[in-house]
Coordinates of C-alpha atoms in Angstrom, one line a residue:
Chain T
M1241 CA 0.0 0.0 0.0
T1242 CA 3.0 2.3 0.4
A1243 CA 3.5 3.7 -3.0
K1244 CA 6.9 5.3 -3.8
R1245 CA 6.2 8.9 -3.4
T1246 CA 7.8 11.9 -1.8
Y1247 CA 6.4 13.9 1.0
K1248 CA 6.6 17.6 0.7
V1249 CA 7.3 19.1 4.1
S1250 CA 5.6 22.4 4.4
R1251 CA 7.2 23.4 7.7
Y1252 CA 9.6 22.0 10.3
N1253 CA 9.3 22.7 13.9
L1254 CA 12.7 22.7 15.7
D1255 CA 11.3 21.8 19.1
G1256 CA 9.5 18.6 18.0
D1257 CA 10.8 15.2 18.9
Q1258 CA 11.3 12.9 15.9
F1259 CA 8.3 13.1 13.5
E1260 CA 6.7 15.8 15.7
G1261 CA 8.9 18.3 13.9
F1262 CA 7.1 17.6 10.6
L1263 CA 3.6 16.7 11.8
G1264 CA 3.0 18.2 15.2
P1265 CA 2.7 16.0 18.3
L1266 CA -0.8 14.6 17.5
G1267 CA -0.2 14.0 13.8
A1268 CA 3.1 12.1 14.6
E1269 CA 1.3 10.0 17.2
I1270 CA -1.5 9.1 14.9
L1271 CA 0.8 8.2 12.1
E1272 CA 2.9 6.1 14.4
T1273 CA -0.3 4.3 15.5
V1274 CA -1.2 3.7 11.9
W1275 CA 2.2 2.3 11.1
D1276 CA 2.1 0.1 14.1
S1277 CA -1.1 -1.5 12.7
E1278 CA 1.2 -3.1 10.0
G1279 CA -0.9 -2.3 7.0
E1280 CA -4.3 -3.1 8.5
P1281 CA -6.6 -0.2 7.7
M1282 CA -7.6 1.8 10.8
T1283 CA -10.8 3.6 11.6
V1284 CA -10.7 6.9 13.4
R1285 CA -12.3 5.1 16.4
K1286 CA -9.5 2.5 16.5
V1287 CA -6.9 5.2 16.5
Y1288 CA -8.8 7.2 19.0
E1289 CA -9.0 4.2 21.3
E1290 CA -5.3 3.5 21.0
L1291 CA -4.5 7.1 21.9
R1292 CA -6.9 7.1 24.7
K1293 CA -4.8 4.5 26.4
K1294 CA -2.0 7.1 26.7
T1295 CA -3.7 10.4 27.0
K1296 CA -7.1 12.0 27.3
I1297 CA -8.2 13.2 23.9
A1298 CA -11.5 14.0 22.1
Y1299 CA -12.7 11.9 19.2
T1300 CA -13.3 14.9 16.9
T1301 CA -9.7 16.0 17.5
V1302 CA -8.4 12.7 16.2
M1303 CA -10.9 12.8 13.4
S1304 CA -9.9 16.3 12.2
T1305 CA -6.2 15.5 12.5
M1306 CA -6.6 12.3 10.4
D1307 CA -8.6 14.3 7.9
R1308 CA -5.7 16.8 7.7
L1309 CA -3.2 14.0 7.3
Y1310 CA -5.3 12.7 4.4
D1311 CA -5.3 16.1 2.8
K1312 CA -1.6 16.2 3.1
G1313 CA -1.3 12.9 1.3
L1314 CA 0.1 11.0 4.3
L1315 CA -2.9 8.9 4.8
D1316 CA -5.2 7.4 2.3
R1317 CA -8.8 6.4 2.9
R1318 CA -11.8 4.6 1.5
V1319 CA -15.4 4.0 2.5
E1320 CA -15.9 0.6 3.9
R1321 CA -19.0 -1.3 5.1
G1322 CA -18.7 -3.4 8.2
K1323 CA -19.8 -3.9 11.7
G1324 CA -21.5 -0.7 12.8
G1325 CA -22.3 0.7 9.4
V1326 CA -20.5 2.6 6.7
F1327 CA -17.3 4.4 7.6
F1328 CA -13.9 5.6 6.5
V1329 CA -10.9 3.4 6.9
Y1330 CA -7.4 4.9 6.7
W1331 CA -4.0 3.6 5.9
S1332 CA -0.6 5.3 5.5
R1333 CA 0.6 6.0 2.0
L1334 CA 4.3 6.1 3.0
G1335 CA 6.1 3.5 5.1
K1336 CA 7.8 4.8 8.2
K1337 CA 11.4 4.6 6.8
H1338 CA 10.3 6.0 3.5
F1339 CA 8.6 8.9 5.1
E1340 CA 11.6 9.7 7.3
E1341 CA 14.0 9.7 4.3
S1342 CA 11.6 11.7 2.2
A1343 CA 10.9 14.3 4.8
V1344 CA 14.6 14.8 5.9
R1345 CA 15.7 15.1 2.3
T1346 CA 13.2 17.8 1.6
V1347 CA 14.4 19.8 4.6
V1348 CA 18.1 19.3 3.9
S1349 CA 17.7 20.2 0.2
S1350 CA 15.8 23.3 1.1
L1351 CA 18.7 24.3 3.4
F1352 CA 21.3 23.6 0.7
R1353 CA 19.4 25.6 -1.9
N1354 CA 19.4 28.6 0.4
F1355 CA 22.7 28.3 2.3
G1356 CA 24.9 25.9 0.3
S1357 CA 28.4 25.7 1.8
T1358 CA 27.2 26.7 5.3
V1359 CA 25.1 23.6 5.4
T1360 CA 28.0 21.4 4.2
N1361 CA 30.3 22.8 6.9
A1362 CA 27.6 22.5 9.6
L1363 CA 26.9 18.9 8.6
I1364 CA 30.6 17.9 8.6
E1365 CA 31.1 19.6 12.0
E1366 CA 28.0 17.8 13.4
V1367 CA 29.3 14.5 12.2
A1368 CA 32.9 15.2 13.3
T1369 CA 32.0 14.9 16.9
N1370 CA 31.8 11.1 16.5
E1371 CA 34.8 9.2 15.1
G1372 CA 32.6 6.4 13.6
D1373 CA 30.3 8.7 11.8
L1374 CA 33.2 10.6 10.4
Q1375 CA 34.7 7.5 8.9
A1376 CA 31.4 6.5 7.5
L1377 CA 31.0 9.9 5.9
Q1378 CA 34.5 9.7 4.4
K1379 CA 33.7 6.3 2.9
Q1380 CA 30.4 7.7 1.5
I1381 CA 32.2 10.6 -0.1
E1382 CA 34.8 8.3 -1.7
R1383 CA 32.1 6.1 -3.0
I1384 CA 30.1 8.9 -4.5
A1385 CA 33.3 10.4 -6.0
S1386 CA 34.3 7.1 -7.6
E1387 CA 30.8 6.6 -9.0
K1388 CA 30.9 10.0 -10.6
K1389 CA 34.3 9.2 -12.3
K1390 CA 32.8 6.2 -13.9
Chain Y
M468 CA -50.4 -23.4 24.8
Y469 CA -52.6 -24.1 21.8
Y470 CA -55.4 -22.2 23.5
A471 CA -53.0 -19.3 24.1
A472 CA -52.0 -19.2 20.5
V473 CA -55.6 -19.1 19.4
L474 CA -56.4 -16.4 21.9
T475 CA -53.4 -14.3 20.8
T476 CA -54.7 -14.5 17.3
V477 CA -58.2 -13.5 18.2
W478 CA -57.1 -10.8 20.5
F479 CA -54.7 -9.4 17.8
L480 CA -57.5 -9.3 15.3
C481 CA -59.8 -7.5 17.6
T482 CA -57.2 -5.0 18.6
K483 CA -56.4 -4.4 15.0
L484 CA -60.0 -3.8 14.1
L485 CA -60.5 -1.6 17.1
L486 CA -57.5 0.5 16.3
R487 CA -58.6 0.7 12.7
S488 CA -61.9 2.2 13.6
G489 CA -60.8 4.2 16.6
S490 CA -58.3 6.9 15.9
F491 CA -59.6 8.5 19.0
L492 CA -57.3 6.4 21.1
S493 CA -54.0 7.9 22.1
R494 CA -50.8 6.4 20.8
R495 CA -49.8 5.2 24.2
I496 CA -53.1 3.3 24.7
R497 CA -52.8 1.9 21.2
S498 CA -49.3 0.6 21.8
I499 CA -50.4 -1.0 25.1
L500 CA -53.5 -2.5 23.4
L501 CA -51.2 -4.1 20.9
V502 CA -49.1 -5.7 23.7
V503 CA -52.1 -7.5 25.2
P504 CA -52.4 -10.3 22.6
L505 CA -48.7 -10.9 23.1
A506 CA -49.1 -11.2 26.8
V507 CA -51.7 -13.9 26.6
P508 CA -49.3 -16.9 26.2
A509 CA -47.0 -15.5 28.9
V510 CA -49.8 -15.2 31.3
A511 CA -51.3 -18.5 30.3
L512 CA -47.9 -20.3 30.8
V513 CA -47.2 -18.7 34.1
T514 CA -50.6 -19.4 35.5
T515 CA -50.9 -23.0 34.3
Y516 CA -47.3 -23.9 35.3
G517 CA -47.7 -22.1 38.7
I518 CA -51.0 -23.8 39.6
G519 CA -49.8 -27.1 38.2
Y520 CA -46.6 -27.0 40.1
F521 CA -48.1 -26.2 43.5
Q522 CA -50.9 -28.6 43.2
S523 CA -48.6 -31.3 42.0
I524 CA -46.5 -30.8 45.1
D525 CA -49.6 -31.2 47.2
A526 CA -50.6 -34.2 45.2
V527 CA -47.2 -35.8 45.5
R528 CA -47.3 -35.3 49.3
G529 CA -50.7 -36.9 49.3
L530 CA -52.6 -33.7 50.2
G531 CA -54.8 -33.4 47.2
E532 CA -55.5 -34.1 43.6
V533 CA -53.3 -33.5 40.7
A534 CA -54.0 -30.1 39.1
P535 CA -56.0 -30.2 35.9
Y536 CA -53.2 -28.2 34.2
A537 CA -50.3 -30.3 35.6
D538 CA -48.7 -32.6 33.1
S539 CA -46.1 -35.2 33.6
F540 CA -43.2 -32.8 33.2
T541 CA -44.4 -30.3 35.8
A542 CA -45.4 -33.1 38.1
T543 CA -42.1 -34.8 37.9
A544 CA -40.3 -31.5 38.6
A545 CA -42.7 -30.9 41.5
S546 CA -41.9 -34.2 43.1
Y547 CA -38.2 -33.5 42.9
F548 CA -38.7 -30.1 44.5
A549 CA -40.9 -31.5 47.2
F550 CA -38.1 -34.0 48.1
V551 CA -40.5 -36.8 47.5
Q552 CA -39.6 -40.0 45.6
P553 CA -40.9 -39.5 42.1
P554 CA -43.6 -41.9 41.1
S555 CA -41.3 -44.4 39.4
P556 CA -41.4 -46.3 37.1
S557 CA -43.9 -44.0 35.6
L558 CA -41.4 -41.6 34.0
Y559 CA -42.1 -41.7 30.3
I560 CA -41.8 -39.3 27.4
S561 CA -44.9 -38.2 25.7
P562 CA -45.4 -35.7 22.8
S563 CA -47.2 -33.4 25.2
M564 CA -44.2 -33.3 27.4
L565 CA -42.3 -31.8 24.5
T566 CA -45.0 -29.1 24.3
T567 CA -44.6 -28.4 28.0
L568 CA -40.9 -28.4 27.7
L569 CA -41.1 -26.0 24.8
G570 CA -43.3 -23.7 26.8
A571 CA -40.9 -23.9 29.7
V572 CA -38.0 -23.1 27.5
A573 CA -39.9 -20.2 25.8
L574 CA -40.9 -18.8 29.2
S575 CA -37.4 -18.9 30.6
T576 CA -35.9 -17.6 27.4
G577 CA -38.3 -14.7 27.6
A578 CA -37.4 -14.0 31.2
V579 CA -33.7 -14.2 30.5
I580 CA -34.1 -11.8 27.5
F581 CA -36.1 -9.3 29.6
V582 CA -33.7 -9.2 32.5
S583 CA -30.5 -9.2 30.4
M584 CA -31.9 -6.4 28.2
L585 CA -32.8 -4.3 31.2
L586 CA -29.5 -4.9 32.9
L587 CA -27.0 -5.3 30.1
G588 CA -28.8 -3.9 27.0
G589 CA -27.1 -0.5 27.3
R590 CA -23.6 -1.9 27.6
I591 CA -24.1 -4.5 24.9
S592 CA -25.3 -2.0 22.3
R593 CA -22.7 0.6 23.2
R594 CA -20.1 -2.0 22.5
A595 CA -21.7 -3.5 19.4
F596 CA -22.2 -0.1 17.7
G597 CA -18.8 1.2 18.8
V598 CA -20.3 4.2 20.5
V599 CA -17.8 6.9 21.5
I600 CA -19.0 9.1 24.4
M601 CA -18.5 12.7 23.5
E602 CA -15.9 14.8 25.4
Q603 CA -16.5 18.5 26.0
E604 CA -14.7 19.4 22.8
D605 CA -16.8 17.1 20.7
Y606 CA -19.7 18.8 18.9
P607 CA -20.3 21.2 21.8
E608 CA -23.3 22.8 20.1
V609 CA -25.0 19.4 19.9
Q610 CA -24.4 18.7 23.5
E611 CA -25.7 22.1 24.5
R612 CA -28.9 21.4 22.5
V613 CA -29.3 18.0 24.2
R614 CA -29.0 19.8 27.6
I615 CA -31.6 22.5 26.7
M616 CA -34.1 20.0 25.3
S617 CA -33.7 17.7 28.3
S618 CA -34.5 20.5 30.8
R619 CA -37.4 21.5 28.6
L620 CA -38.7 17.9 28.8
G621 CA -37.9 17.7 32.5
I622 CA -35.5 14.7 32.4
T623 CA -31.9 14.3 33.4
A624 CA -29.7 15.1 30.4
P625 CA -28.4 11.8 28.9
S626 CA -24.8 11.4 27.9
V627 CA -24.2 12.1 24.3
G628 CA -22.3 9.6 22.1
L629 CA -21.4 9.3 18.5
V630 CA -20.8 6.4 16.0
E631 CA -18.6 6.6 12.9
D632 CA -21.4 5.6 10.6
L633 CA -21.6 7.9 7.6
R634 CA -25.3 7.1 7.1
P635 CA -27.6 9.5 8.9
N636 CA -28.9 7.9 12.1
A637 CA -29.6 8.7 15.7
F638 CA -30.7 6.4 18.5
S639 CA -31.0 6.2 22.2
I640 CA -29.7 3.5 24.5
G641 CA -30.5 2.6 28.1
R642 CA -33.0 4.2 30.4
G643 CA -33.4 6.8 33.1
G644 CA -30.2 8.5 34.2
D645 CA -28.1 5.9 32.5
A646 CA -29.4 6.7 29.0
T647 CA -27.2 7.7 26.1
I648 CA -28.3 9.5 23.0
V649 CA -26.2 8.6 20.0
F650 CA -25.7 10.4 16.7
S651 CA -24.0 9.1 13.6
L652 CA -21.4 11.3 11.9
G653 CA -23.7 11.2 8.9
I654 CA -26.6 12.8 10.7
L655 CA -24.5 15.4 12.3
D656 CA -23.2 16.2 8.8
I657 CA -26.6 16.8 7.1
L658 CA -28.8 18.2 9.8
E659 CA -28.6 21.7 11.2
G660 CA -30.3 23.9 13.8
D661 CA -33.8 23.1 14.5
E662 CA -33.7 19.8 12.6
L663 CA -31.1 18.6 15.1
D664 CA -33.4 19.8 17.9
A665 CA -36.2 17.8 16.3
V666 CA -34.1 14.6 16.3
I667 CA -32.9 15.2 19.8
S668 CA -36.5 15.8 21.1
H669 CA -37.6 12.6 19.4
E670 CA -34.9 10.5 21.1
L671 CA -35.4 12.2 24.4
A672 CA -39.1 11.4 24.2
H673 CA -38.2 7.8 23.8
I674 CA -36.1 8.0 27.0
K675 CA -38.9 9.8 28.9
D676 CA -41.5 7.2 27.8
G677 CA -39.2 4.4 29.0
D678 CA -39.2 2.8 25.6
S679 CA -36.2 0.7 26.4
T680 CA -38.2 -1.2 29.0
F681 CA -41.1 -1.4 26.6
K682 CA -38.8 -2.9 24.0
A683 CA -37.3 -5.3 26.4
L684 CA -40.8 -6.5 27.3
M685 CA -41.7 -6.8 23.6
N686 CA -38.7 -8.9 22.9
A687 CA -39.3 -11.1 25.9
L688 CA -43.0 -11.7 24.8
I689 CA -41.9 -12.4 21.2
A690 CA -39.5 -15.0 22.6
I691 CA -42.4 -16.7 24.5
S692 CA -44.6 -16.7 21.4
F693 CA -41.8 -17.4 19.0
F694 CA -44.0 -20.0 17.2
N695 CA -46.7 -17.4 16.4
P696 CA -46.0 -15.2 13.4
L697 CA -48.6 -12.8 14.6
A698 CA -46.5 -12.0 17.6
Y699 CA -44.0 -10.4 15.4
L700 CA -46.6 -8.4 13.6
S701 CA -48.2 -7.3 16.8
A702 CA -44.9 -6.3 18.4
S703 CA -43.8 -4.3 15.4
A704 CA -47.1 -2.6 15.3
A705 CA -46.8 -1.7 19.0
L706 CA -43.3 -0.4 18.4
R707 CA -44.5 1.7 15.5
E708 CA -47.0 3.3 17.8
R709 CA -44.3 4.1 20.3
E710 CA -42.3 5.6 17.4
M711 CA -45.2 7.8 16.5
L712 CA -45.7 8.7 20.1
A713 CA -42.1 9.8 20.4
D714 CA -42.5 11.8 17.2
E715 CA -45.6 13.6 18.5
R716 CA -44.2 14.2 22.0
G717 CA -41.0 15.5 20.4
A718 CA -42.7 17.7 17.9
R719 CA -44.8 19.4 20.7
M720 CA -41.5 20.6 22.3
L721 CA -40.4 22.3 19.1
A722 CA -41.0 25.8 18.1
R723 CA -41.4 24.6 14.6
P724 CA -42.7 21.0 14.4
Q725 CA -42.1 21.0 10.7
A726 CA -38.4 20.7 11.5
L727 CA -39.0 17.0 12.5
A728 CA -40.7 16.3 9.2
S729 CA -37.9 18.0 7.3
A730 CA -35.3 16.1 9.3
L731 CA -37.1 12.8 8.5
V732 CA -37.2 13.7 4.8
K733 CA -33.5 14.7 4.8
V734 CA -32.6 11.4 6.5
G735 CA -34.7 9.4 4.0
N736 CA -33.2 11.1 1.0
S737 CA -29.7 10.7 2.2
L738 CA -30.2 7.0 3.0
R739 CA -31.0 6.3 -0.6
A740 CA -27.4 6.8 -1.4
F741 CA -26.5 3.8 0.7
P742 CA -27.4 0.2 -0.1
P743 CA -29.6 -1.5 2.4
E744 CA -28.1 -3.0 5.5
R745 CA -27.6 -6.7 5.6
H746 CA -25.1 -7.2 8.3
L747 CA -26.3 -9.9 10.6
M748 CA -24.4 -8.6 13.6
R749 CA -26.0 -5.2 13.3
L750 CA -29.4 -6.6 13.0
A751 CA -28.7 -8.7 16.1
A752 CA -27.4 -5.7 18.0
A753 CA -30.4 -3.6 16.8
T754 CA -32.7 -5.6 19.1
F755 CA -31.1 -3.9 22.1
L756 CA -31.7 -0.4 20.8
V757 CA -34.6 1.6 22.0
S758 CA -35.0 3.4 18.7
S759 CA -33.2 4.2 15.6
F760 CA -34.0 7.3 13.6
E761 CA -33.3 5.8 10.2
H762 CA -35.8 3.8 8.3
R763 CA -35.4 0.1 7.5
S764 CA -38.1 -1.3 5.3
E765 CA -37.4 -5.0 5.8
V766 CA -39.4 -7.2 8.2
T767 CA -37.1 -6.2 11.0
S768 CA -38.2 -2.6 10.6
L769 CA -39.2 -0.9 13.8
H770 CA -40.0 2.3 12.1
P771 CA -43.0 3.3 10.1
M772 CA -42.4 4.6 6.7
I773 CA -40.7 7.9 6.9
K774 CA -43.4 9.5 4.8
A775 CA -46.1 8.3 7.2
R776 CA -44.2 9.7 10.1
A777 CA -43.6 13.0 8.4
W778 CA -47.3 13.3 7.6
N779 CA -48.2 12.3 11.2
V780 CA -46.0 15.1 12.6
L781 CA -47.5 17.6 10.2
G782 CA -50.9 16.7 11.6
L783 CA -52.1 14.9 8.5
E784 CA -52.7 11.3 9.4
S785 CA -52.2 9.3 6.4
R786 CA -54.8 6.6 6.2
S787 CA -54.2 5.6 2.7
I788 CA -54.4 2.5 0.5
P789 CA -51.3 0.7 1.8
S790 CA -52.7 0.6 5.4
R791 CA -55.9 -0.9 4.1
R792 CA -53.9 -3.4 2.2
R793 CA -52.0 -4.2 5.4
L794 CA -55.3 -4.7 7.2
A795 CA -56.4 -7.1 4.5
A796 CA -53.2 -9.0 4.7
A797 CA -53.4 -9.1 8.5
L798 CA -56.9 -10.5 8.2
V799 CA -56.0 -13.2 5.7
V800 CA -52.9 -14.2 7.7
S801 CA -54.8 -14.1 11.0
S802 CA -57.6 -16.3 9.7
L803 CA -55.1 -18.8 8.2
I804 CA -53.2 -19.0 11.4
L805 CA -56.4 -19.3 13.4
L806 CA -57.5 -22.1 11.2
G807 CA -54.1 -23.7 11.2
G808 CA -53.8 -23.3 15.0
V809 CA -57.0 -25.0 15.7
V810 CA -56.4 -27.8 13.2
A811 CA -52.9 -28.3 14.4
S812 CA -53.9 -28.5 18.1
F813 CA -56.6 -31.1 17.2
Y814 CA -54.2 -33.1 15.2
L815 CA -51.4 -32.9 17.7
V816 CA -53.5 -34.0 20.7
D817 CA -55.1 -36.8 18.7
M818 CA -51.7 -38.0 17.5
Q819 CA -50.4 -37.9 21.0
A820 CA -53.3 -39.9 22.4
H821 CA -52.9 -42.3 19.5
M822 CA -49.2 -42.8 20.1
L823 CA -49.8 -43.5 23.8
L824 CA -52.3 -46.2 22.9
V825 CA -49.9 -47.7 20.4
F826 CA -46.8 -47.6 22.5
L827 CA -48.1 -48.0 26.0
P828 CA -51.1 -50.2 25.6
K829 CA -50.7 -52.2 28.8
A830 CA -48.2 -50.2 30.8
P831 CA -49.3 -48.7 34.0
L832 CA -50.2 -45.1 33.3
A833 CA -47.8 -42.5 34.5
F834 CA -48.7 -40.2 37.3
N835 CA -51.4 -42.3 38.5
Y836 CA -51.4 -40.3 41.7
T837 CA -54.5 -41.9 43.0
S838 CA -52.8 -45.3 43.2
Y839 CA -49.5 -43.8 44.1
N840 CA -51.0 -42.0 47.0
G841 CA -52.8 -45.0 48.1
F842 CA -56.3 -43.8 47.3
G843 CA -57.1 -46.9 45.4
G844 CA -55.6 -48.6 42.4
Q845 CA -58.4 -47.9 40.0
N846 CA -58.6 -44.7 38.1
T847 CA -61.9 -43.8 39.5
Q848 CA -61.0 -40.5 40.8
V849 CA -60.2 -38.8 37.6
P850 CA -61.0 -35.2 37.9
N851 CA -63.8 -33.8 35.8
F852 CA -61.7 -31.6 33.7
V853 CA -61.6 -34.1 30.9
G854 CA -65.4 -34.0 30.5
F855 CA -65.1 -33.5 26.8
A856 CA -63.1 -36.6 26.5
H857 CA -66.2 -38.6 26.4
Q858 CA -66.9 -37.2 23.1
P859 CA -64.2 -38.3 20.6
G860 CA -62.7 -35.4 18.8
F861 CA -63.4 -32.8 21.5
H862 CA -60.9 -33.9 24.1
S863 CA -58.2 -31.9 22.4
I864 CA -59.5 -28.7 23.8
S865 CA -60.4 -30.0 27.2
S866 CA -57.5 -28.5 29.0
F867 CA -55.6 -25.3 28.7
G868 CA -52.3 -27.0 28.1
G869 CA -50.3 -30.0 29.2
D870 CA -51.3 -33.6 28.9
S871 CA -54.9 -33.3 28.0
G872 CA -54.4 -35.9 25.3
L873 CA -52.7 -38.3 27.7
R874 CA -55.6 -37.8 30.1
A875 CA -58.0 -38.3 27.4
A876 CA -56.3 -41.6 26.4
H877 CA -56.1 -42.5 29.9
L878 CA -59.8 -42.0 30.4
S879 CA -60.6 -43.7 27.2
R880 CA -58.7 -46.8 28.2
C881 CA -60.3 -46.9 31.6
H882 CA -63.9 -46.0 30.9
L883 CA -64.7 -45.8 27.3
P884 CA -63.0 -48.6 25.4
H885 CA -65.3 -48.0 22.4
T886 CA -63.8 -44.6 21.8
I887 CA -60.3 -46.1 21.3
S888 CA -61.1 -47.5 18.0
H889 CA -62.5 -44.2 17.0
I890 CA -59.2 -42.4 17.7

C-alpha cells in the first residue's frame, strides 16, 4: 500500500521530537499508530481508542487531524461497510522509513538551496563529533566520487 | 399453549380492528393494546405452570388431587422439588411433554431476555455499535442542544455519544439516568439547527417514555410466542405506535414542528445513497436499541415509513391504501393462522393420544397419583376436567395445556373402550 512517493514538508518545527517536527505531536502520534497496525486499515475510532490508552483526547480532534493527514497525502482512505455501518478506513501512503527519508531530504535540500556551503560545513562539523560517523562519511564521499568518475 | 396461540390471534385481530376504527385512542393506549395479545401466552404459561406446580407438590405429598393443568413434566419437577420420591417407574416421554418443555424453554428464554436487556442492554449495544462518548470538545453545540431540550422535557440530560457511521442515524440506549443519545457522523453532517433539535427531542421522548423497558418487554414476549408469526406483527405494530408517540411528543416541544418532518425527509433522501443493511451482527445488535431514527423497510423494521411519520407530525394522518392493504393482509394471515392453529392442536393432541395407545397399551399409566397415594388402584377419581373426552374429537380442547391428550387416552382406556377404535 505504500507507493513510492515523496512527502513535501511544508514546515519543520525545531522543538519537536522525531516526527513531531514535521507533523506536530498529535499528527506524529496518529501516524505512528497507523504504522504500528502493520498495513491493517484503521478507523478513526480504533486510532482514538489507541491514543486514549496514553492520553485524554477527544474523538473529533483525532478525526480532524486524520482528515488533515489525508489532505496532506500522508494517509489514504476509502469508505468501507462493516460492523457498525458505513465508515472511512485509513492507511498510510508512506512507510515509516520512506517517510523519514523523504521528509529529511526535503528539509536538507531546502537548506542547501538557500545556504549551500554553510550547510555542508555544519553537517561535517556535526558529524565530526563522532569518530565512527566521520569514517562513515569519508567512505560515503569516496564512494560517490568514484561513482561520478565512472 | 394451543389455546394461548388461538387467543393471541383472536385478540390481535380484535385489537387491530379496534385500532382501525378508533383513531380517538391515544398512541400510548394503542401501543399498550397491541401488547395485550402478546401477553396472553406468557400469562397462560405462568398461570398453568404455577398452579400445576403447587398442586402437583400437594398431590405428591398426598394432600390433594393433581391439578388439571399439571402434566407429567411439571409433576415430575414438583416431586423433585418437594423432596419426595418421584412416582417411578412412571417416567415416560410423551409428545405433550415436549410441548410443556417447549413452553418452559420459551418462558425462561423470555425471562432471560427481559432481565438481560434491562441490565446489560445499554452496555451491549454501546459496544456493538462502537459508541464513542463525547468529550466537551466534541460537537459542543449538539451537547448544548441536548441539555436544553432535556431540561425542557424535565428529564436528566443523557450522555451524548457518536458512531462513525456515515449514514444518517440517531438512536438512544438505556433508560433513566443511564441513558445515552447517540448520533452518527452522517446525521451530524446533514442536519442543522432546529432539525437537530427535532431529532434530539424525538430521542429524548423515547427516553422519557421508558421505551427501552417497553422494547425489552416486547422482545421477551416475542421469545415466548416465537412460534406465532402474529407475535412479530403485533410487536412491530406496537413499536411503531411508540415511534409515532415519540414523534408527537418530540414535535410538541419544538418551536417549529415541521423541523422534524424536514429532518425525516433529509434522512430518508440521504439514506437512498446507501445500499440496504444486511449485516447480521448489526441486526442482532439492533434488538437492544430503543430506537433508531433511520428507516429500515425490511421485516425487521421498527420504524413506520418515513413518509407516514412526516405526515403524522404535520398533523395529516395518512390513512391511505397501503394501510388498508395491510389490514387485509393481516386479516388473511390471521384467519389462516387461526384455522391452522385449531387444526394443528386437534391433530397434535389426537396424535399424542394415538401414540400413547400404540406404544403404551398395557403399561401402568404415568402419574397415577391416585394409586401412588394409596387412594385406590383404579382410576376412578379422575377429575372432571376431561369432561369433553367422552366425546371423541373434543378432548383436544379439554385442558388449557399440558397432557390433555394423555388424560383423554387414559380415560378412554379406563372408561370408554369403544372410543379407542375411533381415535
